[in-house]
Amino acid sequence: MSKERILVVEDQADISGLLKIYFTSQGYEVMTAMRGQVALDLVKRTPPHLALLDVNLPDMTGYDIGKALRANARTKHIPIIFLTARGEKSDKGIGLGEVQANDYIVKPFDIEEVHMRVRNNLALAREKSRTHPVTGLPTAELINEELRRLLSAEIWTLATVHINGFDTFTQVYGSVVGEDVLKFGALLINEVVSELGGQEEFIGQLVTGPDFLITSMPERAKAIVDRIAERFDQEIGLHYSYPDRKRGYILAKNADGTERQEPLMTVSIGVLDSNDGPFYDIRELSETAESVRPLPNLQDGSVRSAVKFGR
């Protein structure tokens, strides 16, 4: 299982260092930032499973960071814990009320108590199936919430992204390297959506299988999915050995021990928008979205990712 990722935003180097060393020793992946904008830039690229925020920062307050996380469709689900010297009732009211943080801890703190509260909030998120265990992207319950929102919205676009050849790749290279591919896919999609989209875009991932989901608006969707397909084809080769990358395929074993050639991984992206409806429930919407995904393209003897719009 991949490490859960914690974002620590703290401008005092000694406290930041203490938290990083402690939580790393407890088996977490820790990202740190001493300024609010740096933290928000980190989150755009690599969403954490939980954010641990100080309030007093050089460029903005931790409350501002929390509000920004809650306002963004891609980060509104992340558990937020404030860890701050501001312990007045009014301060807690802002953190727990206005920002809707999950917890509020006043300095000085007991590091083991902080760990307990972090662990409890992460466990609660897992129990609710709110985040993918490898990538930290929204899943299950949060995806269903987003699909229900689409059913009542006037204008929308829904794209489903499937990594072709992922199962065979994992069989050949192993599950740990397979998790690296899932992280790569999540990172790539996050980067493209941050570059070409807005705060309204939602990114989710199914718990089973190498499948992602993106909601957007028609005027931005084509540029987003085309760029994802383009970048995936350009960058996926880095996950293969040099010989496999050079020849353009891998050798997988059949049940009888013979070998077969399998192409390098690609993505198939199917795109629906509000004009393809009406849709009456989320099951109909999700099944239709999956059905429009195309097969990979064969161009110049090479397999390429493919995008298809509409049903």
PDB file of C-alpha atoms in Angstrom:
ATOM      1  CA  MET A   1       0.000   0.000   0.000  1.00  0.00           C
ATOM      2  CA  SER A   2       1.245   3.476  -0.871  1.00  0.00           C
ATOM      3  CA  LYS A   3       2.098   5.966   1.835  1.00  0.00           C
ATOM      4  CA  GLU A   4      -0.576   8.504   2.749  1.00  0.00           C
ATOM      5  CA  ARG A   5       0.551  12.021   1.932  1.00  0.00           C
ATOM      6  CA  ILE A   6       0.381  14.895   4.430  1.00  0.00           C
ATOM      7  CA  LEU A   7       0.854  18.561   3.572  1.00  0.00           C
ATOM      8  CA  VAL A   8       2.445  20.545   6.432  1.00  0.00           C
ATOM      9  CA  VAL A   9       2.196  24.336   6.091  1.00  0.00           C
ATOM     10  CA  GLU A  10       4.285  25.970   8.830  1.00  0.00           C
ATOM     11  CA  ASP A  11       6.622  28.982   8.608  1.00  0.00           C
ATOM     12  CA  GLN A  12       8.724  28.112  11.692  1.00  0.00           C
ATOM     13  CA  ALA A  13      11.519  25.883  10.430  1.00  0.00           C
ATOM     14  CA  ASP A  14      11.981  24.021  13.728  1.00  0.00           C
ATOM     15  CA  ILE A  15       8.308  23.049  13.966  1.00  0.00           C
ATOM     16  CA  SER A  16       8.103  22.196  10.274  1.00  0.00           C
ATOM     17  CA  GLY A  17      11.213  20.034  10.567  1.00  0.00           C
ATOM     18  CA  LEU A  18       9.882  18.288  13.672  1.00  0.00           C
ATOM     19  CA  LEU A  19       6.585  17.440  11.986  1.00  0.00           C
ATOM     20  CA  LYS A  20       8.309  16.232   8.819  1.00  0.00           C
ATOM     21  CA  ILE A  21      10.745  13.998  10.702  1.00  0.00           C
ATOM     22  CA  TYR A  22       8.068  12.590  12.996  1.00  0.00           C
ATOM     23  CA  PHE A  23       5.422  11.819  10.387  1.00  0.00           C
ATOM     24  CA  THR A  24       7.997  10.435   7.961  1.00  0.00           C
ATOM     25  CA  SER A  25       9.144   8.068  10.710  1.00  0.00           C
ATOM     26  CA  GLN A  26       5.511   6.997  11.146  1.00  0.00           C
ATOM     27  CA  GLY A  27       5.290   5.917   7.513  1.00  0.00           C
ATOM     28  CA  TYR A  28       3.733   8.976   5.863  1.00  0.00           C
ATOM     29  CA  GLU A  29       4.906  10.933   2.857  1.00  0.00           C
ATOM     30  CA  VAL A  30       5.284  14.556   3.964  1.00  0.00           C
ATOM     31  CA  MET A  31       5.229  17.694   1.809  1.00  0.00           C
ATOM     32  CA  THR A  32       6.149  20.979   3.506  1.00  0.00           C
ATOM     33  CA  ALA A  33       5.637  24.637   2.671  1.00  0.00           C
ATOM     34  CA  MET A  34       6.509  27.791   4.601  1.00  0.00           C
ATOM     35  CA  ARG A  35       4.301  30.086   2.517  1.00  0.00           C
ATOM     36  CA  GLY A  36       0.668  29.811   1.548  1.00  0.00           C
ATOM     37  CA  GLN A  37       1.118  30.235  -2.190  1.00  0.00           C
ATOM     38  CA  VAL A  38       3.803  27.560  -2.235  1.00  0.00           C
ATOM     39  CA  ALA A  39       1.353  25.238  -0.463  1.00  0.00           C
ATOM     40  CA  LEU A  40      -1.417  25.923  -2.984  1.00  0.00           C
ATOM     41  CA  ASP A  41       0.978  25.318  -5.874  1.00  0.00           C
ATOM     42  CA  LEU A  42       2.007  21.993  -4.326  1.00  0.00           C
ATOM     43  CA  VAL A  43      -1.621  20.939  -3.927  1.00  0.00           C
ATOM     44  CA  LYS A  44      -2.396  21.722  -7.571  1.00  0.00           C
ATOM     45  CA  ARG A  45       0.347  19.359  -8.671  1.00  0.00           C
ATOM     46  CA  THR A  46       0.090  16.644  -6.017  1.00  0.00           C
ATOM     47  CA  PRO A  47      -3.051  16.575  -3.855  1.00  0.00           C
ATOM     48  CA  PRO A  48      -2.394  15.379  -0.300  1.00  0.00           C
ATOM     49  CA  HIS A  49      -4.552  13.025   1.722  1.00  0.00           C
ATOM     50  CA  LEU A  50      -4.618  15.591   4.568  1.00  0.00           C
ATOM     51  CA  ALA A  51      -3.504  19.196   5.188  1.00  0.00           C
ATOM     52  CA  LEU A  52      -1.968  20.337   8.497  1.00  0.00           C
ATOM     53  CA  LEU A  53      -2.060  24.147   8.505  1.00  0.00           C
ATOM     54  CA  ASP A  54      -0.603  26.903  10.648  1.00  0.00           C
ATOM     55  CA  VAL A  55      -2.652  30.123  10.667  1.00  0.00           C
ATOM     56  CA  ASN A  56       0.060  32.799  10.818  1.00  0.00           C
ATOM     57  CA  LEU A  57       2.069  32.751   7.584  1.00  0.00           C
ATOM     58  CA  PRO A  58       4.141  35.443   5.815  1.00  0.00           C
ATOM     59  CA  ASP A  59       1.928  35.844   2.735  1.00  0.00           C
ATOM     60  CA  MET A  60      -1.568  34.741   3.772  1.00  0.00           C
ATOM     61  CA  THR A  61      -3.372  33.098   6.667  1.00  0.00           C
ATOM     62  CA  GLY A  62      -3.925  29.395   7.023  1.00  0.00           C
ATOM     63  CA  TYR A  63      -7.634  30.239   6.943  1.00  0.00           C
ATOM     64  CA  ASP A  64      -7.159  31.576   3.409  1.00  0.00           C
ATOM     65  CA  ILE A  65      -5.438  28.349   2.396  1.00  0.00           C
ATOM     66  CA  GLY A  66      -8.249  26.304   3.905  1.00  0.00           C
ATOM     67  CA  LYS A  67     -10.906  28.354   2.120  1.00  0.00           C
ATOM     68  CA  ALA A  68      -9.034  27.952  -1.171  1.00  0.00           C
ATOM     69  CA  LEU A  69      -8.923  24.171  -0.679  1.00  0.00           C
ATOM     70  CA  ARG A  70     -12.632  24.058   0.108  1.00  0.00           C
ATOM     71  CA  ALA A  71     -13.507  26.267  -2.897  1.00  0.00           C
ATOM     72  CA  ASN A  72     -11.730  24.006  -5.394  1.00  0.00           C
ATOM     73  CA  ALA A  73     -13.634  20.971  -6.668  1.00  0.00           C
ATOM     74  CA  ARG A  74     -10.418  18.949  -6.723  1.00  0.00           C
ATOM     75  CA  THR A  75      -9.448  19.608  -3.085  1.00  0.00           C
ATOM     76  CA  LYS A  76     -12.679  20.325  -1.198  1.00  0.00           C
ATOM     77  CA  HIS A  77     -12.704  16.767   0.216  1.00  0.00           C
ATOM     78  CA  ILE A  78      -9.233  16.923   1.827  1.00  0.00           C
ATOM     79  CA  PRO A  79      -9.299  16.743   5.659  1.00  0.00           C
ATOM     80  CA  ILE A  80      -7.922  19.958   7.158  1.00  0.00           C
ATOM     81  CA  ILE A  81      -6.407  20.273  10.641  1.00  0.00           C
ATOM     82  CA  PHE A  82      -5.286  23.648  11.967  1.00  0.00           C
ATOM     83  CA  LEU A  83      -2.184  23.596  14.180  1.00  0.00           C
ATOM     84  CA  THR A  84      -1.743  27.122  15.510  1.00  0.00           C
ATOM     85  CA  ALA A  85      -0.962  29.361  18.462  1.00  0.00           C
ATOM     86  CA  ARG A  86      -4.238  31.235  17.888  1.00  0.00           C
ATOM     87  CA  GLY A  87      -6.475  29.602  20.460  1.00  0.00           C
ATOM     88  CA  GLU A  88      -9.201  32.185  21.041  1.00  0.00           C
ATOM     89  CA  LYS A  89     -12.806  31.067  20.643  1.00  0.00           C
ATOM     90  CA  SER A  90     -13.203  33.427  17.686  1.00  0.00           C
ATOM     91  CA  ASP A  91     -10.180  31.880  15.970  1.00  0.00           C
ATOM     92  CA  LYS A  92     -11.580  28.387  16.391  1.00  0.00           C
ATOM     93  CA  GLY A  93     -14.897  29.657  15.075  1.00  0.00           C
ATOM     94  CA  ILE A  94     -13.242  30.774  11.851  1.00  0.00           C
ATOM     95  CA  GLY A  95     -11.306  27.538  11.445  1.00  0.00           C
ATOM     96  CA  LEU A  96     -14.083  25.106  12.256  1.00  0.00           C
ATOM     97  CA  GLY A  97     -16.992  27.242  11.075  1.00  0.00           C
ATOM     98  CA  GLU A  98     -16.024  29.412   8.126  1.00  0.00           C
ATOM     99  CA  VAL A  99     -13.297  27.145   6.751  1.00  0.00           C
ATOM    100  CA  GLN A 100     -15.048  23.909   7.798  1.00  0.00           C
ATOM    101  CA  ALA A 101     -11.827  22.353   9.037  1.00  0.00           C
ATOM    102  CA  ASN A 102     -12.011  18.860  10.477  1.00  0.00           C
ATOM    103  CA  ASP A 103      -9.990  19.676  13.610  1.00  0.00           C
ATOM    104  CA  TYR A 104      -8.278  22.546  15.440  1.00  0.00           C
ATOM    105  CA  ILE A 105      -5.200  22.064  17.672  1.00  0.00           C
ATOM    106  CA  VAL A 106      -3.653  24.872  19.715  1.00  0.00           C
ATOM    107  CA  LYS A 107       0.119  25.166  20.222  1.00  0.00           C
ATOM    108  CA  PRO A 108       2.069  24.073  22.178  1.00  0.00           C
ATOM    109  CA  PHE A 109       1.056  20.599  21.094  1.00  0.00           C
ATOM    110  CA  ASP A 110       1.767  16.986  21.975  1.00  0.00           C
ATOM    111  CA  ILE A 111       3.126  15.368  18.811  1.00  0.00           C
ATOM    112  CA  GLU A 112       1.498  12.030  19.630  1.00  0.00           C
ATOM    113  CA  GLU A 113      -1.888  13.710  20.050  1.00  0.00           C
ATOM    114  CA  VAL A 114      -1.436  15.400  16.686  1.00  0.00           C
ATOM    115  CA  HIS A 115      -0.619  12.008  15.183  1.00  0.00           C
ATOM    116  CA  MET A 116      -3.738  10.483  16.737  1.00  0.00           C
ATOM    117  CA  ARG A 117      -5.957  13.178  15.236  1.00  0.00           C
ATOM    118  CA  VAL A 118      -4.260  12.888  11.851  1.00  0.00           C
ATOM    119  CA  ARG A 119      -4.669   9.118  11.918  1.00  0.00           C
ATOM    120  CA  ASN A 120      -8.343   9.372  12.927  1.00  0.00           C
ATOM    121  CA  ASN A 121      -9.188  11.838  10.164  1.00  0.00           C
ATOM    122  CA  LEU A 122      -7.415   9.746   7.538  1.00  0.00           C
ATOM    123  CA  ALA A 123      -9.177   6.607   8.768  1.00  0.00           C
ATOM    124  CA  LEU A 124     -12.545   8.366   8.571  1.00  0.00           C
ATOM    125  CA  ALA A 125     -11.815   9.445   4.999  1.00  0.00           C
ATOM    126  CA  ARG A 126     -10.895   5.865   4.066  1.00  0.00           C
ATOM    127  CA  GLU A 127     -14.006   4.436   5.710  1.00  0.00           C
ATOM    128  CA  LYS A 128     -16.163   6.801   3.694  1.00  0.00           C
ATOM    129  CA  SER A 129     -14.292   5.768   0.518  1.00  0.00           C
ATOM    130  CA  ARG A 130     -13.527   9.410  -0.137  1.00  0.00           C
ATOM    131  CA  THR A 131      -9.964   9.118  -1.445  1.00  0.00           C
ATOM    132  CA  HIS A 132      -8.024   6.631  -3.529  1.00  0.00           C
ATOM    133  CA  PRO A 133      -5.423   4.791  -1.410  1.00  0.00           C
ATOM    134  CA  VAL A 134      -2.637   5.287  -3.970  1.00  0.00           C
ATOM    135  CA  THR A 135      -3.210   8.723  -5.488  1.00  0.00           C
ATOM    136  CA  GLY A 136      -5.357  10.524  -2.905  1.00  0.00           C
ATOM    137  CA  LEU A 137      -7.866  11.534  -5.582  1.00  0.00           C
ATOM    138  CA  PRO A 138     -11.589  11.616  -4.755  1.00  0.00           C
ATOM    139  CA  THR A 139     -13.325   8.290  -5.297  1.00  0.00           C
ATOM    140  CA  ALA A 140     -16.602   6.399  -4.702  1.00  0.00           C
ATOM    141  CA  GLU A 141     -18.823   8.651  -2.560  1.00  0.00           C
ATOM    142  CA  LEU A 142     -17.320  11.897  -3.881  1.00  0.00           C
ATOM    143  CA  ILE A 143     -17.562  10.740  -7.497  1.00  0.00           C
ATOM    144  CA  ASN A 144     -21.229   9.881  -6.993  1.00  0.00           C
ATOM    145  CA  GLU A 145     -21.816  13.323  -5.464  1.00  0.00           C
ATOM    146  CA  GLU A 146     -20.256  14.936  -8.532  1.00  0.00           C
ATOM    147  CA  LEU A 147     -22.300  12.816 -10.956  1.00  0.00           C
ATOM    148  CA  ARG A 148     -25.495  13.738  -9.110  1.00  0.00           C
ATOM    149  CA  ARG A 149     -24.512  17.381  -9.469  1.00  0.00           C
ATOM    150  CA  LEU A 150     -24.169  16.939 -13.237  1.00  0.00           C
ATOM    151  CA  LEU A 151     -27.687  15.520 -13.500  1.00  0.00           C
ATOM    152  CA  SER A 152     -29.121  18.834 -12.278  1.00  0.00           C
ATOM    153  CA  ALA A 153     -26.643  21.123 -14.071  1.00  0.00           C
ATOM    154  CA  GLU A 154     -27.461  22.751 -17.411  1.00  0.00           C
ATOM    155  CA  ILE A 155     -24.022  22.664 -19.052  1.00  0.00           C
ATOM    156  CA  TRP A 156     -21.252  20.191 -18.326  1.00  0.00           C
ATOM    157  CA  THR A 157     -18.710  17.794 -19.798  1.00  0.00           C
ATOM    158  CA  LEU A 158     -17.756  14.387 -18.409  1.00  0.00           C
ATOM    159  CA  ALA A 159     -14.604  12.551 -19.515  1.00  0.00           C
ATOM    160  CA  THR A 160     -13.569   9.044 -18.479  1.00  0.00           C
ATOM    161  CA  VAL A 161      -9.909   8.092 -18.851  1.00  0.00           C
ATOM    162  CA  HIS A 162      -8.807   4.440 -18.961  1.00  0.00           C
ATOM    163  CA  ILE A 163      -5.174   3.271 -19.052  1.00  0.00           C
ATOM    164  CA  ASN A 164      -4.998   0.503 -21.650  1.00  0.00           C
ATOM    165  CA  GLY A 165      -2.531  -2.307 -20.948  1.00  0.00           C
ATOM    166  CA  PHE A 166      -2.178  -1.473 -17.258  1.00  0.00           C
ATOM    167  CA  ASP A 167      -2.997  -4.983 -15.985  1.00  0.00           C
ATOM    168  CA  THR A 168      -0.460  -6.621 -18.303  1.00  0.00           C
ATOM    169  CA  PHE A 169       2.158  -4.016 -17.379  1.00  0.00           C
ATOM    170  CA  THR A 170       1.603  -4.745 -13.677  1.00  0.00           C
ATOM    171  CA  GLN A 171       1.900  -8.489 -14.273  1.00  0.00           C
ATOM    172  CA  VAL A 172       5.266  -7.982 -15.978  1.00  0.00           C
ATOM    173  CA  TYR A 173       6.752  -5.166 -13.883  1.00  0.00           C
ATOM    174  CA  GLY A 174       5.041  -5.736 -10.527  1.00  0.00           C
ATOM    175  CA  SER A 175       2.385  -4.012  -8.425  1.00  0.00           C
ATOM    176  CA  VAL A 176       4.757  -1.429  -6.902  1.00  0.00           C
ATOM    177  CA  VAL A 177       5.695  -0.095 -10.344  1.00  0.00           C
ATOM    178  CA  GLY A 178       2.011  -0.269 -11.250  1.00  0.00           C
ATOM    179  CA  GLU A 179       1.246   2.094  -8.376  1.00  0.00           C
ATOM    180  CA  ASP A 180       3.866   4.459  -9.792  1.00  0.00           C
ATOM    181  CA  VAL A 181       1.916   4.492 -13.069  1.00  0.00           C
ATOM    182  CA  LEU A 182      -1.312   5.362 -11.231  1.00  0.00           C
ATOM    183  CA  LYS A 183       0.498   8.214  -9.454  1.00  0.00           C
ATOM    184  CA  PHE A 184       1.904   9.353 -12.797  1.00  0.00           C
ATOM    185  CA  GLY A 185      -1.576   9.335 -14.347  1.00  0.00           C
ATOM    186  CA  ALA A 186      -3.050  11.311 -11.458  1.00  0.00           C
ATOM    187  CA  LEU A 187      -0.171  13.802 -11.538  1.00  0.00           C
ATOM    188  CA  LEU A 188      -0.418  14.269 -15.299  1.00  0.00           C
ATOM    189  CA  ILE A 189      -4.181  14.862 -15.176  1.00  0.00           C
ATOM    190  CA  ASN A 190      -3.804  17.293 -12.269  1.00  0.00           C
ATOM    191  CA  GLU A 191      -1.113  19.254 -14.097  1.00  0.00           C
ATOM    192  CA  VAL A 192      -3.129  19.489 -17.319  1.00  0.00           C
ATOM    193  CA  VAL A 193      -6.337  20.480 -15.539  1.00  0.00           C
ATOM    194  CA  SER A 194      -4.471  23.085 -13.468  1.00  0.00           C
ATOM    195  CA  GLU A 195      -2.939  24.484 -16.660  1.00  0.00           C
ATOM    196  CA  LEU A 196      -6.016  24.502 -18.901  1.00  0.00           C
ATOM    197  CA  GLY A 197      -8.969  24.371 -16.506  1.00  0.00           C
ATOM    198  CA  GLY A 198     -10.408  26.329 -13.624  1.00  0.00           C
ATOM    199  CA  GLN A 199     -11.516  25.694 -10.048  1.00  0.00           C
ATOM    200  CA  GLU A 200     -14.722  24.027 -11.274  1.00  0.00           C
ATOM    201  CA  GLU A 201     -12.975  21.001 -12.775  1.00  0.00           C
ATOM    202  CA  PHE A 202     -13.313  17.819 -10.744  1.00  0.00           C
ATOM    203  CA  ILE A 203     -10.917  14.850 -10.934  1.00  0.00           C
ATOM    204  CA  GLY A 204     -11.789  11.460  -9.472  1.00  0.00           C
ATOM    205  CA  GLN A 205     -10.456   7.912  -9.638  1.00  0.00           C
ATOM    206  CA  LEU A 206     -12.244   4.593  -9.385  1.00  0.00           C
ATOM    207  CA  VAL A 207     -11.005   2.351  -6.577  1.00  0.00           C
ATOM    208  CA  THR A 208     -10.781  -0.673  -8.871  1.00  0.00           C
ATOM    209  CA  GLY A 209      -8.926  -0.403 -12.153  1.00  0.00           C
ATOM    210  CA  PRO A 210      -6.808   2.296 -13.793  1.00  0.00           C
ATOM    211  CA  ASP A 211      -9.739   4.621 -14.445  1.00  0.00           C
ATOM    212  CA  PHE A 212     -10.049   8.353 -13.893  1.00  0.00           C
ATOM    213  CA  LEU A 213     -12.972  10.759 -14.266  1.00  0.00           C
ATOM    214  CA  ILE A 214     -12.916  14.468 -15.108  1.00  0.00           C
ATOM    215  CA  THR A 215     -15.814  16.929 -15.128  1.00  0.00           C
ATOM    216  CA  SER A 216     -15.368  20.212 -16.927  1.00  0.00           C
ATOM    217  CA  MET A 217     -17.109  22.679 -19.237  1.00  0.00           C
ATOM    218  CA  PRO A 218     -17.452  22.269 -23.027  1.00  0.00           C
ATOM    219  CA  GLU A 219     -15.240  25.243 -23.844  1.00  0.00           C
ATOM    220  CA  ARG A 220     -12.296  23.731 -21.928  1.00  0.00           C
ATOM    221  CA  ALA A 221     -12.810  19.977 -22.191  1.00  0.00           C
ATOM    222  CA  LYS A 222     -11.362  19.339 -25.653  1.00  0.00           C
ATOM    223  CA  ALA A 223      -8.086  21.085 -24.912  1.00  0.00           C
ATOM    224  CA  ILE A 224      -7.797  19.205 -21.610  1.00  0.00           C
ATOM    225  CA  VAL A 225      -8.399  15.677 -22.929  1.00  0.00           C
ATOM    226  CA  ASP A 226      -6.317  16.194 -26.073  1.00  0.00           C
ATOM    227  CA  ARG A 227      -3.416  17.384 -23.952  1.00  0.00           C
ATOM    228  CA  ILE A 228      -3.748  14.446 -21.558  1.00  0.00           C
ATOM    229  CA  ALA A 229      -3.594  11.966 -24.439  1.00  0.00           C
ATOM    230  CA  GLU A 230      -0.654  13.773 -26.022  1.00  0.00           C
ATOM    231  CA  ARG A 231       1.385  13.950 -22.831  1.00  0.00           C
ATOM    232  CA  PHE A 232       0.610  10.373 -21.820  1.00  0.00           C
ATOM    233  CA  ASP A 233       2.013   9.055 -25.098  1.00  0.00           C
ATOM    234  CA  GLN A 234       5.090  11.272 -24.745  1.00  0.00           C
ATOM    235  CA  GLU A 235       5.877  10.386 -21.128  1.00  0.00           C
ATOM    236  CA  ILE A 236       4.648   6.847 -20.386  1.00  0.00           C
ATOM    237  CA  GLY A 237       7.800   5.324 -21.866  1.00  0.00           C
ATOM    238  CA  LEU A 238       9.780   6.435 -18.811  1.00  0.00           C
ATOM    239  CA  HIS A 239       8.084   3.660 -16.819  1.00  0.00           C
ATOM    240  CA  TYR A 240       9.497   0.948 -19.076  1.00  0.00           C
ATOM    241  CA  SER A 241      12.972  -0.521 -19.336  1.00  0.00           C
ATOM    242  CA  TYR A 242      15.113   0.814 -22.156  1.00  0.00           C
ATOM    243  CA  PRO A 243      14.825  -2.384 -24.290  1.00  0.00           C
ATOM    244  CA  ASP A 244      11.017  -2.425 -23.992  1.00  0.00           C
ATOM    245  CA  ARG A 245      10.785   1.282 -24.716  1.00  0.00           C
ATOM    246  CA  LYS A 246      13.044   0.988 -27.759  1.00  0.00           C
ATOM    247  CA  ARG A 247      11.151  -1.865 -29.401  1.00  0.00           C
ATOM    248  CA  GLY A 248       7.735  -0.434 -28.480  1.00  0.00           C
ATOM    249  CA  TYR A 249       6.251  -3.468 -26.732  1.00  0.00           C
ATOM    250  CA  ILE A 250       6.672  -5.793 -23.763  1.00  0.00           C
ATOM    251  CA  LEU A 251       6.786  -9.578 -23.605  1.00  0.00           C
ATOM    252  CA  ALA A 252       4.073 -11.110 -21.419  1.00  0.00           C
ATOM    253  CA  LYS A 253       3.699 -14.787 -20.561  1.00  0.00           C
ATOM    254  CA  ASN A 254       0.610 -16.819 -21.444  1.00  0.00           C
ATOM    255  CA  ALA A 255      -0.794 -19.472 -19.134  1.00  0.00           C
ATOM    256  CA  ASP A 256       1.124 -22.161 -21.041  1.00  0.00           C
ATOM    257  CA  GLY A 257       4.422 -20.345 -20.586  1.00  0.00           C
ATOM    258  CA  THR A 258       4.676 -18.994 -24.132  1.00  0.00           C
ATOM    259  CA  GLU A 259       5.319 -15.306 -24.715  1.00  0.00           C
ATOM    260  CA  ARG A 260       3.224 -12.729 -26.510  1.00  0.00           C
ATOM    261  CA  GLN A 261       3.876  -9.118 -27.520  1.00  0.00           C
ATOM    262  CA  GLU A 262       1.833  -6.418 -25.817  1.00  0.00           C
ATOM    263  CA  PRO A 263       1.933  -2.717 -26.821  1.00  0.00           C
ATOM    264  CA  LEU A 264       3.003   0.011 -24.428  1.00  0.00           C
ATOM    265  CA  MET A 265       0.265   1.588 -22.342  1.00  0.00           C
ATOM    266  CA  THR A 266      -2.039   4.225 -23.811  1.00  0.00           C
ATOM    267  CA  VAL A 267      -5.143   6.035 -22.621  1.00  0.00           C
ATOM    268  CA  SER A 268      -8.645   5.869 -24.080  1.00  0.00           C
ATOM    269  CA  ILE A 269     -10.781   8.908 -23.263  1.00  0.00           C
ATOM    270  CA  GLY A 270     -14.528   9.068 -23.810  1.00  0.00           C
ATOM    271  CA  VAL A 271     -16.256  12.438 -23.509  1.00  0.00           C
ATOM    272  CA  LEU A 272     -19.934  13.209 -22.952  1.00  0.00           C
ATOM    273  CA  ASP A 273     -21.550  16.593 -22.507  1.00  0.00           C
ATOM    274  CA  SER A 274     -24.970  17.878 -21.506  1.00  0.00           C
ATOM    275  CA  ASN A 275     -26.166  17.759 -25.134  1.00  0.00           C
ATOM    276  CA  ASP A 276     -25.781  13.963 -25.131  1.00  0.00           C
ATOM    277  CA  GLY A 277     -28.513  13.647 -22.488  1.00  0.00           C
ATOM    278  CA  PRO A 278     -30.899  13.699 -20.862  1.00  0.00           C
ATOM    279  CA  PHE A 279     -29.645  11.272 -18.225  1.00  0.00           C
ATOM    280  CA  TYR A 280     -31.948  10.240 -15.408  1.00  0.00           C
ATOM    281  CA  ASP A 281     -29.609   8.647 -12.864  1.00  0.00           C
ATOM    282  CA  ILE A 282     -25.894   8.396 -12.162  1.00  0.00           C
ATOM    283  CA  ARG A 283     -25.714   4.764 -13.226  1.00  0.00           C
ATOM    284  CA  GLU A 284     -27.001   5.590 -16.702  1.00  0.00           C
ATOM    285  CA  LEU A 285     -24.602   8.520 -16.914  1.00  0.00           C
ATOM    286  CA  SER A 286     -21.514   6.563 -15.806  1.00  0.00           C
ATOM    287  CA  GLU A 287     -22.275   3.523 -17.975  1.00  0.00           C
ATOM    288  CA  THR A 288     -22.840   5.713 -21.037  1.00  0.00           C
ATOM    289  CA  ALA A 289     -19.583   7.556 -20.383  1.00  0.00           C
ATOM    290  CA  GLU A 290     -17.686   4.267 -20.204  1.00  0.00           C
ATOM    291  CA  SER A 291     -19.338   2.979 -23.393  1.00  0.00           C
ATOM    292  CA  VAL A 292     -18.080   5.877 -25.533  1.00  0.00           C
ATOM    293  CA  ARG A 293     -14.418   5.273 -24.731  1.00  0.00           C
ATOM    294  CA  PRO A 294     -12.608   4.381 -27.973  1.00  0.00           C
ATOM    295  CA  LEU A 295      -9.962   1.775 -28.685  1.00  0.00           C
ATOM    296  CA  PRO A 296      -6.372   3.024 -29.080  1.00  0.00           C
ATOM    297  CA  ASN A 297      -5.395   4.368 -32.508  1.00  0.00           C
ATOM    298  CA  LEU A 298      -2.903   2.553 -34.715  1.00  0.00           C
ATOM    299  CA  GLN A 299      -0.768   5.141 -36.503  1.00  0.00           C
ATOM    300  CA  ASP A 300       2.382   4.461 -38.525  1.00  0.00           C
ATOM    301  CA  GLY A 301       2.655   1.018 -36.963  1.00  0.00           C
ATOM    302  CA  SER A 302       2.470   2.426 -33.425  1.00  0.00           C
ATOM    303  CA  VAL A 303      -0.383   2.363 -30.919  1.00  0.00           C
ATOM    304  CA  ARG A 304      -1.533   5.810 -29.776  1.00  0.00           C
ATOM    305  CA  SER A 305      -4.010   7.087 -27.214  1.00  0.00           C
ATOM    306  CA  ALA A 306      -7.472   7.952 -28.480  1.00  0.00           C
ATOM    307  CA  VAL A 307     -10.218  10.444 -27.642  1.00  0.00           C
ATOM    308  CA  LYS A 308     -13.881  10.209 -28.661  1.00  0.00           C
ATOM    309  CA  PHE A 309     -16.619  12.794 -28.161  1.00  0.00           C
ATOM    310  CA  GLY A 310     -20.318  11.993 -27.849  1.00  0.00           C
ATOM    311  CA  ARG A 311     -22.179   8.725 -28.086  1.00  0.00           C
TER     312      ARG A 311
END
